[in-house]
Short mmCIF file of C-alpha atoms and ligand atoms in Angstrom, two decimals:
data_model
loop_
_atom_site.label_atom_id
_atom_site.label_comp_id
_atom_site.label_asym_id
_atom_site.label_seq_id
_atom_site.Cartn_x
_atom_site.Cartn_y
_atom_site.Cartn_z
CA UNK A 1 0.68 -6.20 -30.02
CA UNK A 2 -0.96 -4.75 -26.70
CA UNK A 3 0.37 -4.72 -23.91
CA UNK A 4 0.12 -4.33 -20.12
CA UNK A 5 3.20 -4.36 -17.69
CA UNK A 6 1.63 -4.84 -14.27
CA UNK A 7 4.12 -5.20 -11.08
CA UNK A 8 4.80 -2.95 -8.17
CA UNK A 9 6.69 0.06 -7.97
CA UNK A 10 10.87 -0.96 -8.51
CA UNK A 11 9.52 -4.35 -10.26
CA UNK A 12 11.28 -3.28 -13.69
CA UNK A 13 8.45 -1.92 -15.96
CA UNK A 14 9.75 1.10 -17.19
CA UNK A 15 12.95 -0.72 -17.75
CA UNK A 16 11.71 -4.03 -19.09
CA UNK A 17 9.13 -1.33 -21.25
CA UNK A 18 12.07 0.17 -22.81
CA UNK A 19 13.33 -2.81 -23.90
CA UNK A 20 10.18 -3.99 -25.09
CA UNK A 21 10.00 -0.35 -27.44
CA UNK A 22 13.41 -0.94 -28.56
CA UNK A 23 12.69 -4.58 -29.79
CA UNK A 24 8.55 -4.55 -30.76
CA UNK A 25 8.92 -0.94 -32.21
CA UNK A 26 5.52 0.43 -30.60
CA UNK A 27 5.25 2.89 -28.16
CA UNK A 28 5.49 2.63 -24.54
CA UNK A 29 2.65 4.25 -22.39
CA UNK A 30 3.43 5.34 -18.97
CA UNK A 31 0.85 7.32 -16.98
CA UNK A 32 3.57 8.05 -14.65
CA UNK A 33 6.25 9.95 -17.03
CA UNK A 34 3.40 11.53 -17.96
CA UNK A 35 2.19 13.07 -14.75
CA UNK A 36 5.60 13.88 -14.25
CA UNK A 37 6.28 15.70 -17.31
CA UNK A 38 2.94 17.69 -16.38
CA UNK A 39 4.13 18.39 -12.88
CA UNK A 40 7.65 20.07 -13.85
CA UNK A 41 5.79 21.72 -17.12
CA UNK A 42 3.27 22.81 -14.10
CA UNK A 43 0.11 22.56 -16.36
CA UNK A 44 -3.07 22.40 -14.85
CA UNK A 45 -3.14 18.46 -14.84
CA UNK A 46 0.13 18.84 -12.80
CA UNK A 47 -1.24 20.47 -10.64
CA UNK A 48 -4.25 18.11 -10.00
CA UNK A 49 -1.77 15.58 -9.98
CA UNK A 50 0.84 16.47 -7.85
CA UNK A 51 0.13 16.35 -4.11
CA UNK A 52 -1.60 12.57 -4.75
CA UNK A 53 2.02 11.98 -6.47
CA UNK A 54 4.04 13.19 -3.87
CA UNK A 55 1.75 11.29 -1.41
CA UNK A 56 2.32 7.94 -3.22
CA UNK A 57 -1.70 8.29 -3.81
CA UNK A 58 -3.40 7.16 -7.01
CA UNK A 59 -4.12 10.12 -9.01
CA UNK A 60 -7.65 10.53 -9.83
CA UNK A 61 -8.98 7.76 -12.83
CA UNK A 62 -10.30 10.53 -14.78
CA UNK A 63 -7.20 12.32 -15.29
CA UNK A 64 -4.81 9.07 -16.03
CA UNK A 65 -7.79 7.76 -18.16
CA UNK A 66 -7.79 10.87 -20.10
CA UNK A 67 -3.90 10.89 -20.77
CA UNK A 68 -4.48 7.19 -21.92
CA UNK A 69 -6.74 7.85 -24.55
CA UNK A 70 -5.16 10.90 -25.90
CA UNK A 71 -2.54 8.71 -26.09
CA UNK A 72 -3.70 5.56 -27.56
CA UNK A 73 -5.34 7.79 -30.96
CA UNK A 74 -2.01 8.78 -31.77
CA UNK A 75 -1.26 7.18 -35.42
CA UNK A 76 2.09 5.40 -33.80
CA UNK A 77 -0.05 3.69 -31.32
CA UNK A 78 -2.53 2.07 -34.12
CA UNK A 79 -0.34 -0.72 -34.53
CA UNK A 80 0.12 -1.68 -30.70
CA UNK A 81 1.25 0.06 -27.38
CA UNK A 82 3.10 -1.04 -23.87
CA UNK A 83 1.25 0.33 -20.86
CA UNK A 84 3.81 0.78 -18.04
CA UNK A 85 1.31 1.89 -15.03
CA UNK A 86 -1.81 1.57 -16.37
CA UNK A 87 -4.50 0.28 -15.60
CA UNK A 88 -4.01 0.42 -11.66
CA UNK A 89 -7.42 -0.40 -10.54
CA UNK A 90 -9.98 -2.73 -11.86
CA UNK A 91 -11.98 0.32 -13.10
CA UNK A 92 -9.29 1.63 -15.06
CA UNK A 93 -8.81 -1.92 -16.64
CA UNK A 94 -12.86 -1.94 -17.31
CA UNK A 95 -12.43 1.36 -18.63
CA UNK A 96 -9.24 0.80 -20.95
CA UNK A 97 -11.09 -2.42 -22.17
CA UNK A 98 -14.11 -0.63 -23.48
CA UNK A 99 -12.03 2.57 -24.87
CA UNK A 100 -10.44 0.26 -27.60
CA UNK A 101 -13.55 -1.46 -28.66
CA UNK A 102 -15.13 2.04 -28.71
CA UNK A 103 -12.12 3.28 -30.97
CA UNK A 104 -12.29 -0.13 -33.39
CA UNK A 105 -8.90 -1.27 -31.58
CA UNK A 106 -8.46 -4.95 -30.67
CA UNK A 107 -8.10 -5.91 -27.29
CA UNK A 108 -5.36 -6.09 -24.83
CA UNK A 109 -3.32 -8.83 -26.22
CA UNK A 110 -1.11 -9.81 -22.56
CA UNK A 111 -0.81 -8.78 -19.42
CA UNK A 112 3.08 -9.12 -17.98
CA UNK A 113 3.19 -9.47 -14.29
CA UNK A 114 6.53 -8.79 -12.93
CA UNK A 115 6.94 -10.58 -9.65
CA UNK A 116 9.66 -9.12 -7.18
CA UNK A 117 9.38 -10.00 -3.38
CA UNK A 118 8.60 -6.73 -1.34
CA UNK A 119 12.21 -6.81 0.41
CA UNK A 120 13.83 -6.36 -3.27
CA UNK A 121 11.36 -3.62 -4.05
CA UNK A 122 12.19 -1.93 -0.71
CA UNK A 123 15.71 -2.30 -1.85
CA UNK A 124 15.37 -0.77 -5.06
CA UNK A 125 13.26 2.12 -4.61
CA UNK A 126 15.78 3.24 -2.02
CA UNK A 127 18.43 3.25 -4.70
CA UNK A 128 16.42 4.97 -6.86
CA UNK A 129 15.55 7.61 -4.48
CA UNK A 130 19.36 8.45 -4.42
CA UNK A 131 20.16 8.20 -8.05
CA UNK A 132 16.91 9.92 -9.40
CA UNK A 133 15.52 12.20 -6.35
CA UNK A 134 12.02 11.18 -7.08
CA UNK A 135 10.10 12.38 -4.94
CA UNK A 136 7.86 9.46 -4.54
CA UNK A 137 10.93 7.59 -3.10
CA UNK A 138 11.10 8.30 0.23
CA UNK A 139 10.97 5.93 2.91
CA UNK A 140 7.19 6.52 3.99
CA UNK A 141 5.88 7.40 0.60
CA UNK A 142 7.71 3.98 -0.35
CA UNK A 143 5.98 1.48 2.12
CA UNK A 144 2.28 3.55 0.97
CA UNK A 145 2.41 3.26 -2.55
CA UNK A 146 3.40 -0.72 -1.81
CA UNK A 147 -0.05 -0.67 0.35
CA UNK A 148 -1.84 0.70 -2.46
CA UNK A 149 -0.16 -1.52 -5.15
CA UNK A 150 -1.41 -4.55 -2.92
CA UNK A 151 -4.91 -3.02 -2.24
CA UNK A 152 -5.45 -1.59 -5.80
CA UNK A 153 -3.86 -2.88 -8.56
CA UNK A 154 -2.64 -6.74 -7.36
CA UNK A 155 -6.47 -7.58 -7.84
CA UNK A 156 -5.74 -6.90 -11.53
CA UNK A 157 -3.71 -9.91 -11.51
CA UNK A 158 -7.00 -12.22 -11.43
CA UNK A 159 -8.58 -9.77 -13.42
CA UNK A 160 -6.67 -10.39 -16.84
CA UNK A 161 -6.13 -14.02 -15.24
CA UNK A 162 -10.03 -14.27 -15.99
CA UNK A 163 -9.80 -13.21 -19.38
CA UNK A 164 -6.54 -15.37 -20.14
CA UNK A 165 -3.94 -12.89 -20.55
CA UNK A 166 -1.86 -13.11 -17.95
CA UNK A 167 1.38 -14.42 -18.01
CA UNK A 168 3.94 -13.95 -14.47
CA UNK A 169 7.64 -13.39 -15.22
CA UNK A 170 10.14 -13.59 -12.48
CA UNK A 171 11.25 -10.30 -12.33
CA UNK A 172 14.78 -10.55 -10.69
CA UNK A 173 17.95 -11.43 -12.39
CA UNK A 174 19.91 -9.26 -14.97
CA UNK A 175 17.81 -6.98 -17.31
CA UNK A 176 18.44 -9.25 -20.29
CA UNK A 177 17.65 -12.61 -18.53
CA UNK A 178 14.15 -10.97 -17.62
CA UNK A 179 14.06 -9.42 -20.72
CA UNK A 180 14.23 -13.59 -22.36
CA UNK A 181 11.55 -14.15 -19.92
CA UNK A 182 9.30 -11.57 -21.22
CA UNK A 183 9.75 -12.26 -24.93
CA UNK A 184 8.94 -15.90 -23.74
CA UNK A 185 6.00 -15.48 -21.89
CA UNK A 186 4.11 -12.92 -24.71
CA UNK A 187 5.33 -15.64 -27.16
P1 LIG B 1 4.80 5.37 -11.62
O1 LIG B 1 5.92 6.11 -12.26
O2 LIG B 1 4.03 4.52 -12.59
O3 LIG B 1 5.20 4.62 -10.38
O4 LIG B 1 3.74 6.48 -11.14
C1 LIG B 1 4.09 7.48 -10.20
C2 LIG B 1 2.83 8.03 -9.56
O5 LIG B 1 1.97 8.60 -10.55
C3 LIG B 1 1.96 7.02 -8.84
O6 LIG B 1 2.39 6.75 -7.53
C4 LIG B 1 0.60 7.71 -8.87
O7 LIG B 1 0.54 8.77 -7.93
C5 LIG B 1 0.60 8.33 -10.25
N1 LIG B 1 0.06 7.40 -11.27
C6 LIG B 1 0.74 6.84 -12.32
N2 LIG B 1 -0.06 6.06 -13.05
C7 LIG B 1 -1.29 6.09 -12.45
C8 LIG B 1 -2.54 5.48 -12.71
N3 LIG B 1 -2.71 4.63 -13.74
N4 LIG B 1 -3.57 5.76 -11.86
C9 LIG B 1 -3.44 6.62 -10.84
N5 LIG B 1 -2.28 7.22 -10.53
C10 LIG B 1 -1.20 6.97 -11.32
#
């Protein structure tokens, strides 16, 4: 199975994601660990990556594209793969659809939106920001990468609408009651 996790920052992805590993057994994908992992190994990419990070920017597409598809060749990811934070614009969506017809892969099977009201995300981030000392986290950084969430990657929502594939779980409630709802909605 393939599939996408779409939702704002805080909405549960990498969470839900983890879950989703533990029970599928496929891989997750998250363009964000992996920019991470590049900034504290301070590779090149982490450096190209970093002050858009820090900024609550979108990183360049060519960059998170490239991490995708280095990604997605790797023999655990034949069978099927979660993407937590990818695509995040409509071209990376174009882009991720025509990689796995180029590599022989069928297509993205669903895409999960998990709805959480901005207020809740506010919340949560600023937890998050205390436990974890992301550096994303902080108040201003917060309300941008909301803005850009909205302005970039909430049109995805009609874009996998379009194709049928998208299925909207409510993403509050305890881990394993939105966990039920996931498993529901991707059948
Ligand atoms: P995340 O952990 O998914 O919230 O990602 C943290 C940050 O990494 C984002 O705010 C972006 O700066 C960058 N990032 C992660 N995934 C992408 C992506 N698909 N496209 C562009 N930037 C990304």
């Amino acid at each position: 199975m393939r599939i996408v996790l779409l939702g704002a920052p805080g909405s549960g992805k990498g969470t839900q994601g983890e879950k989703l590993v533990a029970k599928l057994g496929i891989p997750k994908i998250s363009t964000g660990d992996a920019l991470r992992a590049a900034v504290a190994a301070g590779t090149e990419l982490g450096l190209l990556a970093k002050a858009a990070m820090n900024a609550g920017k979108l990183v360049a597409n060519e960059i998170v594209i490239g991490i995708v598809e280095e990604r997605l060749e790797q023999a655990d990811a034949k069978p099927g793969f979660i993407l937590d934070g990818f695509p995040r614009n409509t071209e990376q969506a174009k882009v991720l659809d025509a990689m796995l017809l180029r590599h022989g892969q069928p297509a993205i099977d669903k895409a999960v939106h998990l709805q959480v009201e901005d207020e809740e995300i506010i919340r949560r981030l600023h937890l998050r920001a205390i436990k974890e000392g992301r550096h994303d986290d902080k108040e201003d950084v917060i309300r941008h990468r909301i803005e850009v969430y909205n302005a970039e990657t909430h049109p995805l929502l009609a874009y996998y609408e379009a194709q049928h594939k998208l299925v909207t779980v409510q993403g509050v409630g305890s881990l394993d009651e939105i966990f039920e709802r996931i498993l529901g909605a991707i059948g």
